[in-house]
Short mmCIF file of C-alpha atoms in Angstrom, two decimals:
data_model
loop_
_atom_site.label_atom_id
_atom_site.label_comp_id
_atom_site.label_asym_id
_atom_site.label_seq_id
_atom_site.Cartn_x
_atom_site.Cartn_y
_atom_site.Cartn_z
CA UNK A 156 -3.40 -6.39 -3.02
CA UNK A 157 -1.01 -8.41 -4.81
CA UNK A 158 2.78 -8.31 -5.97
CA UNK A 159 3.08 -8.20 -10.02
CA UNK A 160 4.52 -11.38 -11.43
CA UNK A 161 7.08 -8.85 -13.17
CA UNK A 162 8.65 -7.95 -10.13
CA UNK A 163 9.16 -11.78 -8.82
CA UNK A 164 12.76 -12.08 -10.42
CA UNK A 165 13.39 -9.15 -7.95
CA UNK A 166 11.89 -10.56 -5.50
CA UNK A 167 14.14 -13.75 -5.98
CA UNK A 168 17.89 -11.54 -6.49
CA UNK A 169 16.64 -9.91 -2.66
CA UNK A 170 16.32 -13.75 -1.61
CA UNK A 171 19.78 -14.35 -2.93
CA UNK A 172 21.34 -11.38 -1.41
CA UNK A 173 19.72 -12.23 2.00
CA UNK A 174 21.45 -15.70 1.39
CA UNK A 175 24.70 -13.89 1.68
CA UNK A 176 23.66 -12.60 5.62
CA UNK A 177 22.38 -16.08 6.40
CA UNK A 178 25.26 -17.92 5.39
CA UNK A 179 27.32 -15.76 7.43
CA UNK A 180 29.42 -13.90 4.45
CA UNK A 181 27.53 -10.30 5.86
CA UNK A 182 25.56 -8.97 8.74
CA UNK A 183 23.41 -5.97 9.20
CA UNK A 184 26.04 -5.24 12.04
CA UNK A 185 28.83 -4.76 9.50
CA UNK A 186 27.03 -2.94 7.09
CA UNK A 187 26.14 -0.78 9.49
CA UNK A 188 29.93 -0.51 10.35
CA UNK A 189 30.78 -0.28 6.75
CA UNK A 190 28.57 3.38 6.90
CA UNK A 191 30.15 4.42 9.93
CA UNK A 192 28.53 7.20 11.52
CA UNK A 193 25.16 7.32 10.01
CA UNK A 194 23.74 3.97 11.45
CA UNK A 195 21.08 3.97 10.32
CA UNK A 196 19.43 0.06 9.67
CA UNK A 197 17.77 0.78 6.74
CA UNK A 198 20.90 2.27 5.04
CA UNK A 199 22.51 -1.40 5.62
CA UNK A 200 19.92 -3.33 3.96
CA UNK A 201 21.28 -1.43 0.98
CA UNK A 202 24.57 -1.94 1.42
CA UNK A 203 24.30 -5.36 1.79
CA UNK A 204 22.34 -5.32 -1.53
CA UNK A 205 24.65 -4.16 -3.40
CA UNK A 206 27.78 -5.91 -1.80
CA UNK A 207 25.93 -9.37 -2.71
CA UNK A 208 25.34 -8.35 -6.50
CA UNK A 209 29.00 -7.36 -6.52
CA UNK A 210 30.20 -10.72 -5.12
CA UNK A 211 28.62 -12.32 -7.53
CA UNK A 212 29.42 -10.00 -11.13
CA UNK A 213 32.56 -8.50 -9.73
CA UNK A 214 30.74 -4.72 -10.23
CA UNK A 215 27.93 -3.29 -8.21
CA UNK A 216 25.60 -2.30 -10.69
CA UNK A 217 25.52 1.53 -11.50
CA UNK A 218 22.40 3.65 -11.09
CA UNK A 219 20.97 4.74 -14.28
CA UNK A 220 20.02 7.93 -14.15
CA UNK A 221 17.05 8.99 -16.00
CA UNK A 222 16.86 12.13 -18.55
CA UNK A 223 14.93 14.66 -17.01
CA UNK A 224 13.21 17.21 -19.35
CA UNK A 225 11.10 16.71 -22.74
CA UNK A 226 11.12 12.99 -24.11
CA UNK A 227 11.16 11.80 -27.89
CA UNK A 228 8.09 10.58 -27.71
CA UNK A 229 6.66 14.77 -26.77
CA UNK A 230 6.07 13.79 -23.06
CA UNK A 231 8.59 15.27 -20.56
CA UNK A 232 10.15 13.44 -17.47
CA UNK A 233 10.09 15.12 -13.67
CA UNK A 234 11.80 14.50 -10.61
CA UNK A 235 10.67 14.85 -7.38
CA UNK A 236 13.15 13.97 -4.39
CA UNK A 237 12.23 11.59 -1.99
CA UNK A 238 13.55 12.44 1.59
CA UNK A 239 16.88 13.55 2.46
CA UNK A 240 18.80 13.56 5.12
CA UNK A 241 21.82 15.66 6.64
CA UNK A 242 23.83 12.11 7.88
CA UNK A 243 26.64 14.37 9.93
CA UNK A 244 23.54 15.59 12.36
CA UNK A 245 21.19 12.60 12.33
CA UNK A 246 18.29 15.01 10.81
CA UNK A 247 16.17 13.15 8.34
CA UNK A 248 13.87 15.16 6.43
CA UNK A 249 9.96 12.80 5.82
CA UNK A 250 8.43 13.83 2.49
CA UNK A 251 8.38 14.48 -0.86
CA UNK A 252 9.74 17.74 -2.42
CA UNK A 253 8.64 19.68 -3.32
CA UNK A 254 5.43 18.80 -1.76
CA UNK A 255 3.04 19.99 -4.55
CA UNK A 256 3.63 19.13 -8.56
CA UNK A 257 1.48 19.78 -11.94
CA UNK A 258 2.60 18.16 -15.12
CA UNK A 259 0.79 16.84 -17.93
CA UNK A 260 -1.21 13.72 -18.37
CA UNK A 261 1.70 11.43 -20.10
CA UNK A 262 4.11 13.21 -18.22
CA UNK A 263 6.29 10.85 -15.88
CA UNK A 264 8.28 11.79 -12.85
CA UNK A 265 11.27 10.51 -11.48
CA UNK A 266 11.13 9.74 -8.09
CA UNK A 267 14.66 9.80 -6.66
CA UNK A 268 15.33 8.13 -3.25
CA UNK A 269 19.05 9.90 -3.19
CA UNK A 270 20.79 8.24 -0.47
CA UNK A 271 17.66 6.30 0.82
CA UNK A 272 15.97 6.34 3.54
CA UNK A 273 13.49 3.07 4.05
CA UNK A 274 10.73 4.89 2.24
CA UNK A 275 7.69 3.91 -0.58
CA UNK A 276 6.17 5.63 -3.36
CA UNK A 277 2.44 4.64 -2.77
CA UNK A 278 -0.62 5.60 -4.17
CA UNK A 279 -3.85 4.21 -2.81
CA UNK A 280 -6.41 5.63 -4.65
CA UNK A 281 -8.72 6.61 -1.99
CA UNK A 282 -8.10 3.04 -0.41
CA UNK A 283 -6.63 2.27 3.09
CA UNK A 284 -3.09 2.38 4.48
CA UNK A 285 -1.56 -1.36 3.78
CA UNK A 286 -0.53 -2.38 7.57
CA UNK A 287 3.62 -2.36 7.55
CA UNK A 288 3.19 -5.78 9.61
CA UNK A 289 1.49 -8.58 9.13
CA UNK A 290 0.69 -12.33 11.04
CA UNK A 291 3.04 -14.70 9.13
CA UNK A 292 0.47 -16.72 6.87
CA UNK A 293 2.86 -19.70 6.51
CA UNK A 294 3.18 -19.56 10.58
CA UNK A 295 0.83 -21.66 12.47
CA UNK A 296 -1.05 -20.68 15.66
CA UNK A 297 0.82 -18.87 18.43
CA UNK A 298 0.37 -21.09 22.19
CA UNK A 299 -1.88 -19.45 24.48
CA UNK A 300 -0.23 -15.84 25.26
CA UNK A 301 2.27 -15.98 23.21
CA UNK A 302 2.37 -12.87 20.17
CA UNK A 303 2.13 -13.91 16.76
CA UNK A 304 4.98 -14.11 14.25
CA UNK A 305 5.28 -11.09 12.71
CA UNK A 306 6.14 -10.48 8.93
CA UNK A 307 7.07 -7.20 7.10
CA UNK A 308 3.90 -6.89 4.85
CA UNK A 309 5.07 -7.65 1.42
CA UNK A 310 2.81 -5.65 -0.31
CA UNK A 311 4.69 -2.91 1.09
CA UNK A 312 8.31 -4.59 0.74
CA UNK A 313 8.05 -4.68 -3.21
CA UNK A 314 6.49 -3.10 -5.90
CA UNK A 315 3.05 -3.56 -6.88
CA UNK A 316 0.92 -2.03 -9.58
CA UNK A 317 3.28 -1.45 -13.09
CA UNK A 318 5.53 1.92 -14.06
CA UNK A 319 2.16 3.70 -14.90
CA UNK A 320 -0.96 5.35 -12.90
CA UNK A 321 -4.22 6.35 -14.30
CA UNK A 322 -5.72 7.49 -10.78
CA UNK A 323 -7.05 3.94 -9.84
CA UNK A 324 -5.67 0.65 -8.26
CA UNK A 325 -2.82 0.00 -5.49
CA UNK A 326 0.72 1.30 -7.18
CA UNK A 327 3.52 1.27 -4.77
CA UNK A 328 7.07 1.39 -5.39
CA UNK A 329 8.38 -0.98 -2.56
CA UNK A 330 10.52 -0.30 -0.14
CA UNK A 331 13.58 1.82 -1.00
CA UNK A 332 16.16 -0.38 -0.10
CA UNK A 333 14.55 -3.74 -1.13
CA UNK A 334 14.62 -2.57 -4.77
CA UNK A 335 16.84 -3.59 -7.72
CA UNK A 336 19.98 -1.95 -7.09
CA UNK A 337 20.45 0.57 -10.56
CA UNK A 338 16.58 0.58 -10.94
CA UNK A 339 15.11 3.97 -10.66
CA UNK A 340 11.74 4.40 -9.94
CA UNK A 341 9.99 6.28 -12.54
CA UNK A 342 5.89 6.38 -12.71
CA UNK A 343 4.04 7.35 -16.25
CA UNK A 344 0.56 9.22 -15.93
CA UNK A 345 -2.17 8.31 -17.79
CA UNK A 346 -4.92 10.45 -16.60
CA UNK A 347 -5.68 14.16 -15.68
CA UNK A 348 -6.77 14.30 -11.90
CA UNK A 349 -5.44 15.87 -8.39
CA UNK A 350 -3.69 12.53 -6.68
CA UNK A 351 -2.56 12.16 -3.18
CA UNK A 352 0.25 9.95 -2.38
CA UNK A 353 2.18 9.14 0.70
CA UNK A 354 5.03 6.95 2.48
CA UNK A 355 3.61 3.71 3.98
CA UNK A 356 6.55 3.50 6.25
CA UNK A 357 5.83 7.08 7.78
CA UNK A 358 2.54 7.78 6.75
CA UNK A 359 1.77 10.50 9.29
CA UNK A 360 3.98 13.01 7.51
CA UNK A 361 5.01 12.25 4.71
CA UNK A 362 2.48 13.04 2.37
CA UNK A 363 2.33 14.80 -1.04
CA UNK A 364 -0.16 15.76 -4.26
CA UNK A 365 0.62 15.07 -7.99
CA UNK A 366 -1.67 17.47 -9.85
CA UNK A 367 -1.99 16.26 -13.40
CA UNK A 368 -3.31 18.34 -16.30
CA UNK A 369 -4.70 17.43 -19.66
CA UNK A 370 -1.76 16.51 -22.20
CA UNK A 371 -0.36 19.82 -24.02
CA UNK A 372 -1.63 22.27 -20.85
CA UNK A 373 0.84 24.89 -19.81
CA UNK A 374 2.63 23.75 -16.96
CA UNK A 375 3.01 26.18 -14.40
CA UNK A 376 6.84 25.53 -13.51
CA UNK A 377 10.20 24.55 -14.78
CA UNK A 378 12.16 21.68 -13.51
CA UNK A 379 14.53 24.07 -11.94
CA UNK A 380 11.79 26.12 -10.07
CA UNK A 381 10.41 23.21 -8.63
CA UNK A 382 14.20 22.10 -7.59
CA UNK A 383 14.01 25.76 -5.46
CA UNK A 384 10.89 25.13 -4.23
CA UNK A 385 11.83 21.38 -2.73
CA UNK A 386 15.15 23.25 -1.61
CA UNK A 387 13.21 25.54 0.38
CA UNK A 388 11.10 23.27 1.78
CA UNK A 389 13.95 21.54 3.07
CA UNK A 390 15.73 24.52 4.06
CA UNK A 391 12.64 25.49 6.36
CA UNK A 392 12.70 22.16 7.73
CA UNK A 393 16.27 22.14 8.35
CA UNK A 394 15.65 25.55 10.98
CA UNK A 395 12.61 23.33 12.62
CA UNK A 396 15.34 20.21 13.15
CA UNK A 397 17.91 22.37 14.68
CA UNK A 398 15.18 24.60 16.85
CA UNK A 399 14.24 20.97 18.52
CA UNK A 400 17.84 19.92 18.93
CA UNK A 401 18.28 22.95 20.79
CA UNK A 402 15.22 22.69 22.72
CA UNK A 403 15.62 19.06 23.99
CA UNK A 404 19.47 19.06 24.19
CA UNK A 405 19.10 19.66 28.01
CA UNK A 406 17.67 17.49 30.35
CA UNK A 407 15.11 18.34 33.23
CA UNK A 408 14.64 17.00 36.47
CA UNK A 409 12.73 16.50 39.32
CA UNK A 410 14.12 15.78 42.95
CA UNK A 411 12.83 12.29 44.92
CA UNK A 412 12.38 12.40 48.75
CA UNK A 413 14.81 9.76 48.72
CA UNK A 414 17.28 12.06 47.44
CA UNK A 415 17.26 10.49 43.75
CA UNK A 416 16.68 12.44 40.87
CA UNK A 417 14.35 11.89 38.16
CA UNK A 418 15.64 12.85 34.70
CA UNK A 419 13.86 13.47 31.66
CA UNK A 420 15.57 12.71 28.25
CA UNK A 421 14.46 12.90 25.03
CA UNK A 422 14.37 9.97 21.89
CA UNK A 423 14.12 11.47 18.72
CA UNK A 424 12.34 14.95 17.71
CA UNK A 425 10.60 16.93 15.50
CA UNK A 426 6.61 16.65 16.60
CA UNK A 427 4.69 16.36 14.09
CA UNK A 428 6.46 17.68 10.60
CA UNK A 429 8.56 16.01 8.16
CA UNK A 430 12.14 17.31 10.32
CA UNK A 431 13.10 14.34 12.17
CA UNK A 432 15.73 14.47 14.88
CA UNK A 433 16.99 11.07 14.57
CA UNK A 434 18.60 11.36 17.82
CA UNK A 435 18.97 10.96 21.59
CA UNK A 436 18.62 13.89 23.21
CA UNK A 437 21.39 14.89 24.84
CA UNK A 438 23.78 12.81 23.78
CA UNK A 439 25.83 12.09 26.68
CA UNK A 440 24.76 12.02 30.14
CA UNK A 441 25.95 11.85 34.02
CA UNK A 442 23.71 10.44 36.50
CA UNK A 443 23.96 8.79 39.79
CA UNK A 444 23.40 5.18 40.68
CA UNK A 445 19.50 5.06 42.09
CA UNK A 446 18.29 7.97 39.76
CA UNK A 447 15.36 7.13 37.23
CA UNK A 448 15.51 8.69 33.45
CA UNK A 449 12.53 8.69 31.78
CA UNK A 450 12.76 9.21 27.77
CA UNK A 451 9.81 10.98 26.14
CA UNK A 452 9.51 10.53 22.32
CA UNK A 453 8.93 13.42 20.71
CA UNK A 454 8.51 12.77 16.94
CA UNK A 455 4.87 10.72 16.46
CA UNK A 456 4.83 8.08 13.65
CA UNK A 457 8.59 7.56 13.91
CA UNK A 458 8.91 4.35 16.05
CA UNK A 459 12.34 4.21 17.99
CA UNK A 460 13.52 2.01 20.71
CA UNK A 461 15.57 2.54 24.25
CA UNK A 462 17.89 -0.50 24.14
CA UNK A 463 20.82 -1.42 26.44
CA UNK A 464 23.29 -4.17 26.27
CA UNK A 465 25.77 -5.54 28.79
CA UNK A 466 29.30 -5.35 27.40
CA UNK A 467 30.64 -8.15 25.32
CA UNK A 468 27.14 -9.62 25.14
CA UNK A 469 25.29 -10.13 21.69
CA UNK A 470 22.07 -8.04 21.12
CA UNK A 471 19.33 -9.36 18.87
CA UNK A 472 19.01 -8.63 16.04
CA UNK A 473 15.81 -6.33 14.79
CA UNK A 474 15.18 -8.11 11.52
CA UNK A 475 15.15 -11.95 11.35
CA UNK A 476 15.53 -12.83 7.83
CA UNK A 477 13.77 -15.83 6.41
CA UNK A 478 11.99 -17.21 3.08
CA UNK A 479 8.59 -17.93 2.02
CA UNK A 480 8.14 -21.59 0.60
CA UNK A 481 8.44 -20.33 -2.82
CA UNK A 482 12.04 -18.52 -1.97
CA UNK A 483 10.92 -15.10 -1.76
CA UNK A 484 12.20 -12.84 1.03
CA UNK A 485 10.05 -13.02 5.07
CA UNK A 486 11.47 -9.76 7.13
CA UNK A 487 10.72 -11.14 10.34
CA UNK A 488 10.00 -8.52 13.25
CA UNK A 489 11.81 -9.89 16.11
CA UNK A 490 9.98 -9.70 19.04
CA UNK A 491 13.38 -8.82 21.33
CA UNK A 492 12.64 -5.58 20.00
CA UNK A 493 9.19 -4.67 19.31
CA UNK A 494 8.14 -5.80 22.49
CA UNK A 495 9.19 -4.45 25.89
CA UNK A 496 12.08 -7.03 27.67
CA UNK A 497 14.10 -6.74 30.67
CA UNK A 498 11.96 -4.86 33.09
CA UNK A 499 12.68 -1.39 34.46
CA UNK A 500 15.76 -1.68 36.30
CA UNK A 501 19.33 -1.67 34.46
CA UNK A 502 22.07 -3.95 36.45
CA UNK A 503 24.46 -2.98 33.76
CA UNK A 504 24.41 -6.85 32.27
CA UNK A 505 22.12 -8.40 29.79
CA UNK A 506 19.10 -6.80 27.96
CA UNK A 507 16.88 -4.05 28.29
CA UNK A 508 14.71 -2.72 26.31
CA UNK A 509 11.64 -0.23 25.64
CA UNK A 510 9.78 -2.14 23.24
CA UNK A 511 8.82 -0.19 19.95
CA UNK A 512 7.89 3.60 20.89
CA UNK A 513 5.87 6.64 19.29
CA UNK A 514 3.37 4.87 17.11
CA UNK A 515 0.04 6.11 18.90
CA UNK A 516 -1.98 4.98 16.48
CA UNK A 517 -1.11 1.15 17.08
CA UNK A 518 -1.28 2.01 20.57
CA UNK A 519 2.42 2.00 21.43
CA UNK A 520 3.92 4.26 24.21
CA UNK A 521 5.19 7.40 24.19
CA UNK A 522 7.77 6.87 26.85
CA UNK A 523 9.98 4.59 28.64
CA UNK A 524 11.40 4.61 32.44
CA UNK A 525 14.01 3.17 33.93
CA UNK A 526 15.84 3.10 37.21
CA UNK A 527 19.82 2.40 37.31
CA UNK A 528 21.02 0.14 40.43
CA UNK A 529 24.43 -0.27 38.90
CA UNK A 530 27.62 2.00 38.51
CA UNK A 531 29.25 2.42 34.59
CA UNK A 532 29.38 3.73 31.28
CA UNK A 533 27.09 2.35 29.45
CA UNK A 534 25.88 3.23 25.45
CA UNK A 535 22.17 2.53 24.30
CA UNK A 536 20.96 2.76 20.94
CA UNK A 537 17.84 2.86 18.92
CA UNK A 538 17.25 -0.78 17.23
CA UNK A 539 16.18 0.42 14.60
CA UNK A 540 18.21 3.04 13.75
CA UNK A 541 21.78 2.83 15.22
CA UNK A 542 23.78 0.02 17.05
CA UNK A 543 25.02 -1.13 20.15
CA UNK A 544 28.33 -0.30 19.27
CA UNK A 545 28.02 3.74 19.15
CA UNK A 546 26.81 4.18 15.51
CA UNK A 547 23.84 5.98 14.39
CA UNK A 548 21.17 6.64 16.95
CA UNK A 549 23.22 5.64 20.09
CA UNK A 550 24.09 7.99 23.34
CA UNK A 551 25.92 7.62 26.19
CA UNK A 552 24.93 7.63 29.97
CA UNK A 553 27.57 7.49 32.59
CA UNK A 554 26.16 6.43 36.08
CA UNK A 555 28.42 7.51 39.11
CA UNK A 556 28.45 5.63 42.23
CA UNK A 557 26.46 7.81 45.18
#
């Protein structure tokens, strides 16, 4: 796979924008701030995107929005929505709507992001899902035991393949929130054929099928009936988020012989469809000092995290942002996150944390344990998709002396 040479200036405005979060003038913290109670990581990345270009024009750029319906040229223009989410309830809906599409060989469709959500628009053509990470190739060998440096795969990161598909080759959009701010992504096709296409990022569910017919067929839908049918979809998934907020919303518990409890709390829901409870589950919580909670994730594919920090102290950061030799953008997967630190036993200082969860595929857990020696109020949060002050996936657990 490689990045088109088209897509390098890009490539080179995200390196400048990242400048502005090196040199101190934004963090992902205060973007994620700036969003208030959505949190969510991803969401800051484009924020900070389009602070930088407006720092240095004096106007964020605008986002065109394409004509949908017939075109001059006798082709007609779709749209398909990718993702959604309800921000207010930290429900994220995983696919493509509707899920199913015909048009017309030189028919292109307009796939709109909406308020983004860390998501491609890939098409393999029968090859292999691109890992998201990848070794650093510029890094050199790790010492004996250590990991290796881990890198944000960048034929994932930004686009690849052109604005048009004819069924064969990589064609990816890039990642969401990595892509020219005002840019919509909008994909001609060239060729009649049934094509799959997916989400790199969250490739267990969100999957969908662009049916295209030979040029003047009779398409079997309107660009409003397809807008009901992707509201349904959504609607039904909306019923399935809220049915596993209810059910995990309590915890359960099992008594010790020592007279401890075990709890059982949940991070993030939604099993196996596209409604994701991005959420801890329940929010707030009382236990006593000696109890164990264990958190069982409950949404495969999505990875979360179980992270506490003492008060006042400085948690890493998720994303270490660096540059390849030629100035191009390295997302750097810090390994204060993705792997497991602090043991199993919160003291109420320093920092704990689960590692990466619910990716059983690359072998990561399902669940996380720990036991809690110290008295407090303490918030965790999801390093990926909240922070340690409260926002976005974050709870609270309140431990009570015995």
């Amino acid at each position: 796979m490689r990045i088109d040479s088209n897509y390098r200036p890009r490539a080179i405005a995200v390196a400048h924008t990242i400048e502005g979060l090196r040199d101190g003038r934004l963090s992902r913290r205060e973007a994620l701030r700036l969003i208030g109670g959505a949190g969510l990581a991803t969401t800051a990345f484009m924020t900070l995107g389009r602070r930088a270009f407006a720092q240095d024009s004096g106007t964020p750029p605008a986002m065109a929005t394409p004509q949908i319906g017939p075109q001059a040229d006798g082709s007609t223009l779709w749209h398909v929505k990718v993702g959604d989410m309800k921000m207010e309830e930290l429900i994220e809906f995983h696919g493509f709507y509707p899920s199913e599409f015909t048009i017309n060989a030189g028919d292109s469709i307009w796939f709109d992001y909406g308020m983004g959500g860390f998501h491609t628009v890939s098409f393999l053509s029968g090859g292999d899902v691109p890992p998201i990470f990848i070794p650093d190739p510029e890094a050199g060998t790790p010492t004996a035991g250590a990991p290796p440096k881990l890198i944000l795969n960048p034929a994932i990161a930004f686009p690849a393949g052109g604005d048009s598909y004819d069924g064969t080759g990589y064609v990816n959009s890039g990642i969401d929130v990595f892509r020219d701010p005002g840019q919509p992504y909008v994909l001609k096709f060239t060729k009649a054929g049934s094509y799959d296409y997916l989400c790199i990022i969250h490739s267990s569910v969100m999957k969908a099928k662009i049916v295209v017919q030979e040029a003047g067929a009779t398409v079997p839908h309107t660009q409003a009936e397809y807008d009901q049918m992707a509201a349904d979809e959504m609607a039904k998934l909306y019923e399935i988020a809220k049915a596993e907020k209810e059910k995990y919303g309590q915890a359960t518990s099992t008594q010790n012989a020592d007279g401890t409890t075990a709890w059982e709390l949940t991070v993030g829901a939604g099993g196996d469809t596209q409604a994701r409870v991005q959420s801890f589950l329940p929010k707030e919580f009382e236990i006593t000092v000696g109890d164990t909670v264990k958190w069982v994730h409950r949404a495969p594919g999505e990875p979360h995290t179980v992270s506490f920090v003492g008060a006042g102290e400085t948690p890493p950061e998720d994303t270490i942002v660096e540059q390849f030799a030629d100035g191009t953008p390295k997302f750097v997967q810090s390994m204060d996150t993705f792997m497991p630190q602090g043991g199993n036993v919160w003291h109420g200082t320093g920092w704990l944390n689960s590692g990466f969860l619910g990716i059983p595929q690359l072998g990561l857990p399902m669940d996380f344990e720990a036991t809690f020696d110290t008295a407090g109020d303490f918030t965790y949060y999801c390093a990926l998709h909240g922070d340690s002050q409260g926002n976005g996936m974050a709870a609270k657990l309140k431990v009570s002396p015995k």
